[in-house]
Each structure stands twice: as C-alpha cells, then as structure tokens.
C-alpha cells in the first residue's frame, strides 16, 4: 500500500538524498567508427540528463563495466545500420533516482539496481524497469556477473556438456569472464587448465581452483598441452582468437567442443580478425568428431534472468569469487570518472587485468537540507 509517486513528467526531480538531479551530465558517445577506441569515442561534458518514461527508471551510475566488445561496438561491427553519434557502454550498477508511474509498482527511489543496456558510460542512464535487476546494495562485484558471469554460465551450461572428470581449457582465464569459466567448471568437478600472461595471474587462478596454469609468456602452450594432456581436452572456453584458437583446436580430444565467446586478439585490427588456419578446420573436426560453437549472450536472453539469479545466489552464499580490477596497479592509478574509461580499455587490451575491469563514477551530492 505504498503511495505511488508519478515523477515521470517533472523537470525537477528530487533524488533520495535531498539534492536536485542536475539538468546536464557527462557521457561517452561514439562520434566516428574506428577500431581505435580513443579515436571513435568522445567525452561530452554537458549532455541533457534524460527523463524516464512511464515504465522506466533513471539510474545514477556508480560503477560501469569494461568489456572487450566495447571496441567492436565503437568500430560499428555489431550493427552496421547504427550510425554515429550513439551512446556506448553495456552495463552499470547504481541507484534509482527517479522513475515513471508504472515502474514505481516494482521499484522505489534509492533502490540499488544493475542493468545491461547500451549507454552505461554516462552519469545517468534511463533503463526500462523490466530490464533492471534489483540488488541488495550497490557493489561492484554484482557488475561482474551481468555480462561476464552470465556469458560463462550460459555458454558452459548450453554448449559445454560438463561432467565430472572432463578436462576444460580456459584461455585468458584470469580475465573478466575467464574467472567464472574456471570456477563453474570446477563446480562441475572438471579438471581445469587456464592460460594467462603472468605468475601473479597464475596465483590468482590457483586460488579459485585452477588445476594447471600455463603462463604463455614463459611456457609453450602447445608443448605443455601435448605433454600433459596427450589425449586432448574435452572443452575449450576460448576468447583470444588467432594463434590461441589454432592451439586450442589442435588440443581437442575425440568428441571435444570448442566454444568461441570472443577473439580479443583481433578486436583492434581493421578487420577485427587475426588469421586462423581455417582451411584445415573441416579435416580437423572430422578426424576427432569435434565441434566449434559460437556463443553470443544476446541470443540467450530468454535464459538470462535465471542465470543471473543463480549467480547472485552463489555469490551471496560465498560460493563464487567475483574479482574486480579498478586499475589500482595501472600507471595512472585507479579508474575513477568517465574520462578514465579510455585508460581502462587500454589496460584490458594490454592484458593487465585480473578479474573484471570496473570504473567507479563518484557523485558529489550537494544536499539542500
């Protein structure tokens, strides 16, 4: 019997801390299609703060997630019909500061929510209430589950056919989504092998249950796999592309499955791809009765809420490590404010992160009280 407030048509919302919502904000906009993120994207200082319609929420973003696909999006590779300028950023966590009338049946001002929707690289984002996920609090760990955790969970569940004793190879295992593939495969009682680029990352992987880590800067991945796993691996969770794809394909066991969730090695190339030895692919698959499957989260949205609720429960029970990397170890320090999104994207492509890269958007609240 909570009173419903219709704030959808007022220019003068009051947010829940007693300060007025500003009329303008900062946001990142793709102004030119380019695989160079810094060339493609512009920080706009005084965009109007959008108004939520009847079924929508206005979310003040507190944490936004960095994804490898941010570069694909700013290069125009996802939807050729979308022309600049357009908003960028895929996921955010923050508080509801205003909402439309029908949205107020399920949400209140001050509530913590997460969402996946284009346009999160902004101080405020309008989110349809049906796309929002209510959270117990505003924590960056929840953000790691929205795209990265859900991708790992759904791809392994739908395509992995995991069972006890299976050997699972995770490439870029210490990254935003790799960390979840490792943990979920371990929970399925699999033997997990993870590739990474430093001993520090190897230590993190061991701490979350990885059975064998391969530092590809100091070890030859191909010879390690051949020597330690002569029968091959049953499942590969692959996000690197190029040479790593070829290595993983050659390492498949009889009836092995290779799941492609990305190819980060190629995103900054003009074509978005690094060459693979594809002409041998039919023969290699036939010889092993093996398969290669692609996974794109957008095609599994009917299962998304179920996956997210499952992951949130695991995290709240303490069954899932959600590692967040704020860039504290990056040369210029922690990723704070929208202007640091550019650094955060560079940091990811240099392969420096352990866990999910998250940018914090601090908000100064000038109380009127």
mmCIF file of C-alpha atoms in Angstrom:
data_model
loop_
_atom_site.group_PDB
_atom_site.id
_atom_site.type_symbol
_atom_site.label_atom_id
_atom_site.label_comp_id
_atom_site.label_asym_id
_atom_site.label_seq_id
_atom_site.Cartn_x
_atom_site.Cartn_y
_atom_site.Cartn_z
ATOM 1 C CA UNK A 1 0.000 0.000 0.000
ATOM 2 C CA UNK A 2 2.971 2.268 -0.665
ATOM 3 C CA UNK A 3 1.829 5.547 -2.277
ATOM 4 C CA UNK A 4 2.781 5.729 -5.929
ATOM 5 C CA UNK A 5 4.530 8.904 -6.995
ATOM 6 C CA UNK A 6 4.320 9.974 -10.610
ATOM 7 C CA UNK A 7 7.618 11.730 -11.234
ATOM 8 C CA UNK A 8 7.888 10.942 -14.916
ATOM 9 C CA UNK A 9 6.843 14.344 -16.200
ATOM 10 C CA UNK A 10 8.648 16.700 -13.848
ATOM 11 C CA UNK A 11 11.843 18.531 -14.754
ATOM 12 C CA UNK A 12 12.577 18.974 -11.062
ATOM 13 C CA UNK A 13 13.015 15.531 -9.586
ATOM 14 C CA UNK A 14 14.457 15.366 -6.116
ATOM 15 C CA UNK A 15 16.728 12.420 -5.599
ATOM 16 C CA UNK A 16 16.639 10.349 -2.432
ATOM 17 C CA UNK A 17 19.498 12.223 -0.758
ATOM 18 C CA UNK A 18 17.712 15.534 -0.972
ATOM 19 C CA UNK A 19 19.759 17.038 -3.775
ATOM 20 C CA UNK A 20 18.309 18.009 -7.104
ATOM 21 C CA UNK A 21 19.213 15.956 -10.148
ATOM 22 C CA UNK A 22 21.285 18.180 -12.448
ATOM 23 C CA UNK A 23 19.974 19.146 -15.861
ATOM 24 C CA UNK A 24 23.196 18.168 -17.638
ATOM 25 C CA UNK A 25 25.734 15.351 -17.314
ATOM 26 C CA UNK A 26 28.865 13.798 -18.792
ATOM 27 C CA UNK A 27 28.641 10.812 -21.107
ATOM 28 C CA UNK A 28 30.719 8.975 -23.702
ATOM 29 C CA UNK A 29 29.481 8.999 -27.293
ATOM 30 C CA UNK A 30 30.773 7.209 -30.402
ATOM 31 C CA UNK A 31 31.287 10.076 -32.857
ATOM 32 C CA UNK A 32 33.253 8.159 -35.511
ATOM 33 C CA UNK A 33 33.518 4.438 -36.320
ATOM 34 C CA UNK A 34 37.041 3.194 -35.620
ATOM 35 C CA UNK A 35 38.731 0.172 -34.035
ATOM 36 C CA UNK A 36 40.788 2.726 -32.094
ATOM 37 C CA UNK A 37 38.570 3.428 -29.078
ATOM 38 C CA UNK A 38 40.187 6.801 -28.330
ATOM 39 C CA UNK A 39 39.533 7.957 -31.909
ATOM 40 C CA UNK A 40 35.975 6.629 -32.006
ATOM 41 C CA UNK A 41 34.700 7.943 -28.672
ATOM 42 C CA UNK A 42 34.226 11.492 -27.344
ATOM 43 C CA UNK A 43 33.551 12.589 -23.749
ATOM 44 C CA UNK A 44 30.619 15.029 -23.875
ATOM 45 C CA UNK A 45 30.535 17.375 -20.900
ATOM 46 C CA UNK A 46 27.021 18.796 -20.984
ATOM 47 C CA UNK A 47 24.530 16.294 -22.365
ATOM 48 C CA UNK A 48 20.981 16.706 -21.047
ATOM 49 C CA UNK A 49 20.054 14.279 -18.272
ATOM 50 C CA UNK A 50 17.378 12.040 -19.850
ATOM 51 C CA UNK A 51 13.858 11.724 -18.428
ATOM 52 C CA UNK A 52 12.403 8.298 -17.627
ATOM 53 C CA UNK A 53 9.120 7.487 -19.307
ATOM 54 C CA UNK A 54 6.208 5.693 -17.681
ATOM 55 C CA UNK A 55 7.825 2.224 -17.481
ATOM 56 C CA UNK A 56 11.423 3.352 -16.967
ATOM 57 C CA UNK A 57 13.950 4.183 -14.246
ATOM 58 C CA UNK A 58 16.561 6.926 -14.150
ATOM 59 C CA UNK A 59 19.692 5.275 -12.731
ATOM 60 C CA UNK A 60 22.599 7.271 -11.350
ATOM 61 C CA UNK A 61 25.541 5.070 -12.354
ATOM 62 C CA UNK A 62 28.058 4.291 -9.625
ATOM 63 C CA UNK A 63 30.056 1.529 -11.343
ATOM 64 C CA UNK A 64 30.319 0.680 -15.051
ATOM 65 C CA UNK A 65 31.902 -2.423 -16.582
ATOM 66 C CA UNK A 66 34.514 -2.574 -19.332
ATOM 67 C CA UNK A 67 34.042 -5.300 -21.953
ATOM 68 C CA UNK A 68 36.212 -6.495 -24.829
ATOM 69 C CA UNK A 69 33.237 -5.919 -27.088
ATOM 70 C CA UNK A 70 33.249 -2.158 -26.362
ATOM 71 C CA UNK A 71 35.750 -1.876 -29.227
ATOM 72 C CA UNK A 72 33.629 -3.987 -31.582
ATOM 73 C CA UNK A 73 30.690 -1.712 -30.813
ATOM 74 C CA UNK A 74 32.621 1.547 -31.341
ATOM 75 C CA UNK A 75 34.039 0.126 -34.593
ATOM 76 C CA UNK A 76 30.471 -0.461 -35.837
ATOM 77 C CA UNK A 77 30.847 -4.231 -36.125
ATOM 78 C CA UNK A 78 27.721 -5.291 -34.241
ATOM 79 C CA UNK A 79 25.097 -3.435 -36.222
ATOM 80 C CA UNK A 80 26.113 -1.765 -39.464
ATOM 81 C CA UNK A 81 22.811 0.137 -39.564
ATOM 82 C CA UNK A 82 23.664 2.156 -36.431
ATOM 83 C CA UNK A 83 25.398 5.376 -37.443
ATOM 84 C CA UNK A 84 27.281 7.765 -35.131
ATOM 85 C CA UNK A 85 26.662 9.507 -32.872
ATOM 86 C CA UNK A 86 25.478 6.789 -30.471
ATOM 87 C CA UNK A 87 25.894 6.008 -26.786
ATOM 88 C CA UNK A 88 28.303 3.346 -25.563
ATOM 89 C CA UNK A 89 28.915 1.149 -22.513
ATOM 90 C CA UNK A 90 26.976 -2.070 -21.886
ATOM 91 C CA UNK A 91 26.420 -2.453 -18.151
ATOM 92 C CA UNK A 92 26.075 -0.440 -14.982
ATOM 93 C CA UNK A 93 25.217 -0.568 -11.294
ATOM 94 C CA UNK A 94 23.716 2.379 -9.437
ATOM 95 C CA UNK A 95 20.720 3.814 -7.618
ATOM 96 C CA UNK A 96 17.285 4.679 -8.957
ATOM 97 C CA UNK A 97 16.925 8.456 -8.583
ATOM 98 C CA UNK A 98 13.636 8.911 -10.465
ATOM 99 C CA UNK A 99 11.047 6.687 -12.128
ATOM 100 C CA UNK A 100 7.857 6.621 -14.146
ATOM 101 C CA UNK A 101 4.443 5.826 -12.735
ATOM 102 C CA UNK A 102 4.084 2.162 -13.750
ATOM 103 C CA UNK A 103 7.763 1.492 -12.955
ATOM 104 C CA UNK A 104 7.056 2.577 -9.360
ATOM 105 C CA UNK A 105 4.902 -0.532 -8.846
ATOM 106 C CA UNK A 106 8.155 -2.561 -8.565
ATOM 107 C CA UNK A 107 10.887 -0.025 -7.816
ATOM 108 C CA UNK A 108 11.481 2.872 -5.435
ATOM 109 C CA UNK A 109 13.775 5.881 -5.432
ATOM 110 C CA UNK A 110 17.038 4.918 -3.719
ATOM 111 C CA UNK A 111 16.921 1.270 -4.788
ATOM 112 C CA UNK A 112 20.136 -0.385 -5.989
ATOM 113 C CA UNK A 113 19.880 -1.892 -9.477
ATOM 114 C CA UNK A 114 22.078 -3.366 -12.184
ATOM 115 C CA UNK A 115 21.330 -3.470 -15.895
ATOM 116 C CA UNK A 116 22.689 -4.493 -19.292
ATOM 117 C CA UNK A 117 21.852 -1.874 -21.912
ATOM 118 C CA UNK A 118 23.798 0.260 -24.362
ATOM 119 C CA UNK A 119 24.603 3.695 -22.926
ATOM 120 C CA UNK A 120 26.061 2.922 -19.484
ATOM 121 C CA UNK A 121 29.143 5.127 -19.985
ATOM 122 C CA UNK A 122 27.197 8.107 -18.645
ATOM 123 C CA UNK A 123 26.485 9.657 -15.257
ATOM 124 C CA UNK A 124 22.763 8.858 -15.634
ATOM 125 C CA UNK A 125 21.079 6.222 -17.804
ATOM 126 C CA UNK A 126 17.379 5.580 -18.458
ATOM 127 C CA UNK A 127 16.684 1.856 -18.059
ATOM 128 C CA UNK A 128 13.368 0.110 -18.815
ATOM 129 C CA UNK A 129 12.138 -1.280 -15.479
ATOM 130 C CA UNK A 130 11.741 -4.760 -16.977
ATOM 131 C CA UNK A 131 15.472 -4.812 -17.891
ATOM 132 C CA UNK A 132 16.682 -3.763 -14.435
ATOM 133 C CA UNK A 133 17.859 -6.245 -11.814
ATOM 134 C CA UNK A 134 17.156 -5.259 -8.186
ATOM 135 C CA UNK A 135 20.200 -5.667 -5.918
ATOM 136 C CA UNK A 136 20.644 -5.759 -2.142
ATOM 137 C CA UNK A 137 23.255 -2.953 -2.379
ATOM 138 C CA UNK A 138 25.426 -1.027 -4.833
ATOM 139 C CA UNK A 139 28.539 -3.199 -5.070
ATOM 140 C CA UNK A 140 30.956 -3.521 -7.993
ATOM 141 C CA UNK A 141 31.043 -7.314 -7.522
ATOM 142 C CA UNK A 142 27.459 -7.531 -8.789
ATOM 143 C CA UNK A 143 28.583 -5.885 -12.031
ATOM 144 C CA UNK A 144 30.989 -8.746 -12.778
ATOM 145 C CA UNK A 145 28.015 -11.109 -13.110
ATOM 146 C CA UNK A 146 25.926 -9.078 -15.569
ATOM 147 C CA UNK A 147 27.789 -9.849 -18.821
ATOM 148 C CA UNK A 148 30.937 -11.764 -17.851
ATOM 149 C CA UNK A 149 29.402 -14.170 -15.327
ATOM 150 C CA UNK A 150 26.247 -14.746 -17.393
ATOM 151 C CA UNK A 151 28.319 -15.448 -20.530
ATOM 152 C CA UNK A 152 30.393 -18.082 -18.736
ATOM 153 C CA UNK A 153 27.385 -19.674 -17.039
ATOM 154 C CA UNK A 154 25.095 -19.896 -20.076
ATOM 155 C CA UNK A 155 27.752 -20.899 -22.619
ATOM 156 C CA UNK A 156 29.057 -23.740 -20.450
ATOM 157 C CA UNK A 157 25.554 -24.840 -19.485
ATOM 158 C CA UNK A 158 24.159 -24.787 -23.036
ATOM 159 C CA UNK A 159 27.220 -25.856 -25.041
ATOM 160 C CA UNK A 160 29.795 -27.287 -22.624
ATOM 161 C CA UNK A 161 28.139 -30.564 -21.573
ATOM 162 C CA UNK A 162 30.355 -30.551 -18.464
ATOM 163 C CA UNK A 163 30.596 -33.591 -16.219
ATOM 164 C CA UNK A 164 32.951 -34.957 -13.591
ATOM 165 C CA UNK A 165 36.496 -35.625 -14.791
ATOM 166 C CA UNK A 166 36.209 -33.718 -18.085
ATOM 167 C CA UNK A 167 39.274 -31.641 -18.986
ATOM 168 C CA UNK A 168 38.415 -27.973 -19.616
ATOM 169 C CA UNK A 169 40.844 -25.431 -21.082
ATOM 170 C CA UNK A 170 40.043 -21.748 -20.402
ATOM 171 C CA UNK A 171 42.001 -19.156 -22.390
ATOM 172 C CA UNK A 172 42.536 -15.675 -20.854
ATOM 173 C CA UNK A 173 41.455 -17.436 -17.679
ATOM 174 C CA UNK A 174 42.236 -14.583 -15.262
ATOM 175 C CA UNK A 175 40.080 -12.100 -17.193
ATOM 176 C CA UNK A 176 36.574 -10.811 -16.535
ATOM 177 C CA UNK A 177 34.757 -13.851 -17.916
ATOM 178 C CA UNK A 178 37.561 -16.421 -17.669
ATOM 179 C CA UNK A 179 37.468 -16.249 -13.850
ATOM 180 C CA UNK A 180 33.875 -17.528 -13.941
ATOM 181 C CA UNK A 181 34.517 -20.244 -16.531
ATOM 182 C CA UNK A 182 37.256 -21.619 -14.250
ATOM 183 C CA UNK A 183 35.058 -21.617 -11.144
ATOM 184 C CA UNK A 184 31.950 -23.025 -12.836
ATOM 185 C CA UNK A 185 33.951 -25.834 -14.476
ATOM 186 C CA UNK A 186 35.468 -26.675 -11.074
ATOM 187 C CA UNK A 187 31.990 -26.768 -9.526
ATOM 188 C CA UNK A 188 31.092 -29.339 -12.220
ATOM 189 C CA UNK A 189 34.085 -31.404 -10.914
ATOM 190 C CA UNK A 190 36.120 -30.906 -14.077
ATOM 191 C CA UNK A 191 39.906 -30.705 -14.351
ATOM 192 C CA UNK A 192 40.605 -27.068 -15.325
ATOM 193 C CA UNK A 193 43.587 -25.695 -17.247
ATOM 194 C CA UNK A 194 43.928 -21.908 -17.560
ATOM 195 C CA UNK A 195 46.202 -19.821 -19.776
ATOM 196 C CA UNK A 196 47.401 -16.431 -18.502
ATOM 197 C CA UNK A 197 50.207 -13.906 -19.013
ATOM 198 C CA UNK A 198 51.882 -13.604 -15.598
ATOM 199 C CA UNK A 199 52.777 -15.557 -12.467
ATOM 200 C CA UNK A 200 50.586 -13.167 -10.460
ATOM 201 C CA UNK A 201 47.587 -14.170 -12.596
ATOM 202 C CA UNK A 202 48.599 -17.823 -12.213
ATOM 203 C CA UNK A 203 48.495 -17.396 -8.440
ATOM 204 C CA UNK A 204 45.001 -15.892 -8.650
ATOM 205 C CA UNK A 205 43.846 -18.792 -10.853
ATOM 206 C CA UNK A 206 45.160 -21.373 -8.388
ATOM 207 C CA UNK A 207 43.324 -19.539 -5.589
ATOM 208 C CA UNK A 208 39.992 -20.023 -7.417
ATOM 209 C CA UNK A 209 40.615 -23.720 -8.104
ATOM 210 C CA UNK A 210 42.521 -23.929 -11.414
ATOM 211 C CA UNK A 211 44.344 -27.286 -11.552
ATOM 212 C CA UNK A 212 47.029 -26.307 -14.074
ATOM 213 C CA UNK A 213 48.026 -22.796 -15.094
ATOM 214 C CA UNK A 214 50.044 -22.057 -18.224
ATOM 215 C CA UNK A 215 51.869 -18.721 -18.369
ATOM 216 C CA UNK A 216 52.113 -18.269 -22.136
ATOM 217 C CA UNK A 217 54.877 -15.658 -21.714
ATOM 218 C CA UNK A 218 57.225 -18.208 -20.113
ATOM 219 C CA UNK A 219 55.825 -21.584 -21.262
ATOM 220 C CA UNK A 220 54.992 -23.007 -24.675
ATOM 221 C CA UNK A 221 51.249 -23.658 -24.504
ATOM 222 C CA UNK A 222 51.300 -26.172 -27.352
ATOM 223 C CA UNK A 223 54.048 -28.344 -25.880
ATOM 224 C CA UNK A 224 52.566 -28.213 -22.353
ATOM 225 C CA UNK A 225 49.201 -29.409 -23.679
ATOM 226 C CA UNK A 226 50.803 -32.123 -25.808
ATOM 227 C CA UNK A 227 52.961 -33.381 -22.944
ATOM 228 C CA UNK A 228 50.497 -33.136 -20.037
ATOM 229 C CA UNK A 229 47.283 -33.918 -21.939
ATOM 230 C CA UNK A 230 48.233 -36.372 -24.699
ATOM 231 C CA UNK A 231 44.595 -37.479 -25.072
ATOM 232 C CA UNK A 232 43.488 -33.859 -25.547
ATOM 233 C CA UNK A 233 40.995 -31.636 -23.708
ATOM 234 C CA UNK A 234 37.229 -32.122 -23.781
ATOM 235 C CA UNK A 235 36.048 -28.497 -23.708
ATOM 236 C CA UNK A 236 37.765 -25.206 -24.589
ATOM 237 C CA UNK A 237 36.350 -21.852 -23.443
ATOM 238 C CA UNK A 238 38.067 -19.570 -25.962
ATOM 239 C CA UNK A 239 38.131 -15.767 -26.020
ATOM 240 C CA UNK A 240 41.531 -14.901 -27.521
ATOM 241 C CA UNK A 241 41.427 -15.923 -31.205
ATOM 242 C CA UNK A 242 44.296 -16.042 -33.697
ATOM 243 C CA UNK A 243 47.122 -18.414 -32.746
ATOM 244 C CA UNK A 244 45.453 -19.362 -29.460
ATOM 245 C CA UNK A 245 42.385 -20.587 -31.375
ATOM 246 C CA UNK A 246 44.614 -22.816 -33.542
ATOM 247 C CA UNK A 247 46.404 -24.224 -30.474
ATOM 248 C CA UNK A 248 43.094 -24.915 -28.726
ATOM 249 C CA UNK A 249 41.619 -26.575 -31.810
ATOM 250 C CA UNK A 250 44.640 -28.871 -32.150
ATOM 251 C CA UNK A 251 44.396 -29.787 -28.449
ATOM 252 C CA UNK A 252 40.794 -31.062 -28.648
ATOM 253 C CA UNK A 253 40.111 -34.635 -27.605
ATOM 254 C CA UNK A 254 37.859 -37.044 -29.518
ATOM 255 C CA UNK A 255 34.332 -35.507 -29.439
ATOM 256 C CA UNK A 256 35.849 -32.317 -27.992
ATOM 257 C CA UNK A 257 33.980 -29.000 -28.057
ATOM 258 C CA UNK A 258 35.492 -25.577 -28.622
ATOM 259 C CA UNK A 259 33.256 -22.679 -27.516
ATOM 260 C CA UNK A 260 34.127 -19.288 -29.031
ATOM 261 C CA UNK A 261 33.000 -16.408 -26.817
ATOM 262 C CA UNK A 262 35.271 -13.776 -28.377
ATOM 263 C CA UNK A 263 38.581 -13.100 -30.093
ATOM 264 C CA UNK A 264 40.119 -10.204 -28.206
ATOM 265 C CA UNK A 265 43.464 -10.552 -30.013
ATOM 266 C CA UNK A 266 41.806 -9.228 -33.149
ATOM 267 C CA UNK A 267 39.380 -6.557 -31.960
ATOM 268 C CA UNK A 268 41.807 -3.706 -32.589
ATOM 269 C CA UNK A 269 42.654 -4.893 -36.111
ATOM 270 C CA UNK A 270 40.937 -3.139 -39.024
ATOM 271 C CA UNK A 271 39.130 -6.393 -39.917
ATOM 272 C CA UNK A 272 38.552 -7.463 -36.311
ATOM 273 C CA UNK A 273 40.122 -10.840 -37.001
ATOM 274 C CA UNK A 274 43.539 -12.417 -36.735
ATOM 275 C CA UNK A 275 44.116 -15.182 -39.269
ATOM 276 C CA UNK A 276 43.462 -18.772 -38.228
ATOM 277 C CA UNK A 277 44.281 -21.953 -40.150
ATOM 278 C CA UNK A 278 40.642 -22.346 -41.143
ATOM 279 C CA UNK A 279 41.255 -24.273 -44.346
ATOM 280 C CA UNK A 280 42.210 -27.303 -42.198
ATOM 281 C CA UNK A 281 39.151 -26.898 -39.958
ATOM 282 C CA UNK A 282 36.826 -29.446 -41.668
ATOM 283 C CA UNK A 283 39.500 -32.141 -41.642
ATOM 284 C CA UNK A 284 40.451 -31.487 -38.017
ATOM 285 C CA UNK A 285 36.847 -31.601 -36.831
ATOM 286 C CA UNK A 286 36.074 -34.739 -38.831
ATOM 287 C CA UNK A 287 39.170 -36.545 -37.577
ATOM 288 C CA UNK A 288 38.055 -36.054 -33.965
ATOM 289 C CA UNK A 289 34.240 -35.855 -34.305
ATOM 290 C CA UNK A 290 34.840 -32.456 -32.676
ATOM 291 C CA UNK A 291 32.788 -29.256 -32.875
ATOM 292 C CA UNK A 292 33.278 -25.491 -32.771
ATOM 293 C CA UNK A 293 30.367 -23.442 -31.415
ATOM 294 C CA UNK A 294 29.977 -19.699 -31.084
ATOM 295 C CA UNK A 295 28.220 -18.088 -28.120
ATOM 296 C CA UNK A 296 26.775 -14.546 -28.090
ATOM 297 C CA UNK A 297 24.874 -13.567 -24.951
ATOM 298 C CA UNK A 298 22.207 -11.585 -26.866
ATOM 299 C CA UNK A 299 20.902 -14.841 -28.382
ATOM 300 C CA UNK A 300 20.219 -16.343 -24.924
ATOM 301 C CA UNK A 301 18.283 -13.515 -23.302
ATOM 302 C CA UNK A 302 15.305 -15.789 -22.547
ATOM 303 C CA UNK A 303 17.535 -17.608 -20.008
ATOM 304 C CA UNK A 304 19.361 -14.500 -18.796
ATOM 305 C CA UNK A 305 17.350 -13.673 -15.649
ATOM 306 C CA UNK A 306 17.513 -17.305 -14.495
ATOM 307 C CA UNK A 307 21.296 -17.356 -14.991
ATOM 308 C CA UNK A 308 21.763 -14.092 -13.128
ATOM 309 C CA UNK A 309 19.619 -15.128 -10.161
ATOM 310 C CA UNK A 310 21.593 -18.368 -9.920
ATOM 311 C CA UNK A 311 24.921 -16.489 -9.969
ATOM 312 C CA UNK A 312 23.738 -13.871 -7.446
ATOM 313 C CA UNK A 313 22.730 -16.639 -5.037
ATOM 314 C CA UNK A 314 26.109 -18.350 -5.481
ATOM 315 C CA UNK A 315 27.918 -15.074 -4.742
ATOM 316 C CA UNK A 316 25.788 -14.309 -1.683
ATOM 317 C CA UNK A 317 26.439 -17.831 -0.331
ATOM 318 C CA UNK A 318 30.176 -17.280 -0.752
ATOM 319 C CA UNK A 319 30.437 -19.928 -3.497
ATOM 320 C CA UNK A 320 31.727 -17.581 -6.183
ATOM 321 C CA UNK A 321 34.696 -15.214 -6.239
ATOM 322 C CA UNK A 322 33.860 -12.042 -8.213
ATOM 323 C CA UNK A 323 37.255 -10.418 -8.716
ATOM 324 C CA UNK A 324 37.113 -6.711 -9.575
ATOM 325 C CA UNK A 325 40.042 -4.767 -11.034
ATOM 326 C CA UNK A 326 39.777 -0.987 -10.520
ATOM 327 C CA UNK A 327 43.187 -0.388 -12.127
ATOM 328 C CA UNK A 328 44.928 0.385 -8.829
ATOM 329 C CA UNK A 329 48.110 -1.080 -10.340
ATOM 330 C CA UNK A 330 47.850 0.858 -13.607
ATOM 331 C CA UNK A 331 50.443 3.627 -14.168
ATOM 332 C CA UNK A 332 47.983 6.484 -13.505
ATOM 333 C CA UNK A 333 46.111 4.708 -10.725
ATOM 334 C CA UNK A 334 42.511 3.757 -10.084
ATOM 335 C CA UNK A 335 39.870 4.100 -12.806
ATOM 336 C CA UNK A 336 37.669 6.894 -11.478
ATOM 337 C CA UNK A 337 35.312 9.026 -13.565
ATOM 338 C CA UNK A 338 34.175 8.641 -17.172
ATOM 339 C CA UNK A 339 37.416 10.113 -18.515
ATOM 340 C CA UNK A 340 39.248 7.029 -17.171
ATOM 341 C CA UNK A 341 37.201 4.633 -19.375
ATOM 342 C CA UNK A 342 39.783 5.250 -22.135
ATOM 343 C CA UNK A 343 42.628 4.132 -19.850
ATOM 344 C CA UNK A 344 40.585 1.154 -18.669
ATOM 345 C CA UNK A 345 40.041 -0.070 -22.253
ATOM 346 C CA UNK A 346 43.789 0.264 -22.963
ATOM 347 C CA UNK A 347 44.580 -1.622 -19.740
ATOM 348 C CA UNK A 348 42.355 -4.504 -20.811
ATOM 349 C CA UNK A 349 43.972 -4.745 -24.251
ATOM 350 C CA UNK A 350 47.420 -4.782 -22.659
ATOM 351 C CA UNK A 351 46.215 -7.843 -20.735
ATOM 352 C CA UNK A 352 46.989 -6.310 -17.357
ATOM 353 C CA UNK A 353 43.733 -7.018 -15.538
ATOM 354 C CA UNK A 354 42.999 -9.725 -13.003
ATOM 355 C CA UNK A 355 39.222 -10.161 -12.971
ATOM 356 C CA UNK A 356 36.646 -7.746 -14.342
ATOM 357 C CA UNK A 357 37.679 -4.163 -15.076
ATOM 358 C CA UNK A 358 35.289 -1.720 -13.418
ATOM 359 C CA UNK A 359 35.273 2.102 -13.469
ATOM 360 C CA UNK A 360 33.878 3.972 -10.457
ATOM 361 C CA UNK A 361 31.785 7.095 -11.038
ATOM 362 C CA UNK A 362 31.846 9.093 -7.819
ATOM 363 C CA UNK A 363 28.979 11.558 -7.330
ATOM 364 C CA UNK A 364 29.174 14.668 -5.249
ATOM 365 C CA UNK A 365 25.839 15.133 -3.551
ATOM 366 C CA UNK A 366 25.059 18.735 -2.643
ATOM 367 C CA UNK A 367 22.290 18.363 -0.100
ATOM 368 C CA UNK A 368 19.704 21.099 0.086
ATOM 369 C CA UNK A 369 18.815 20.152 3.624
#
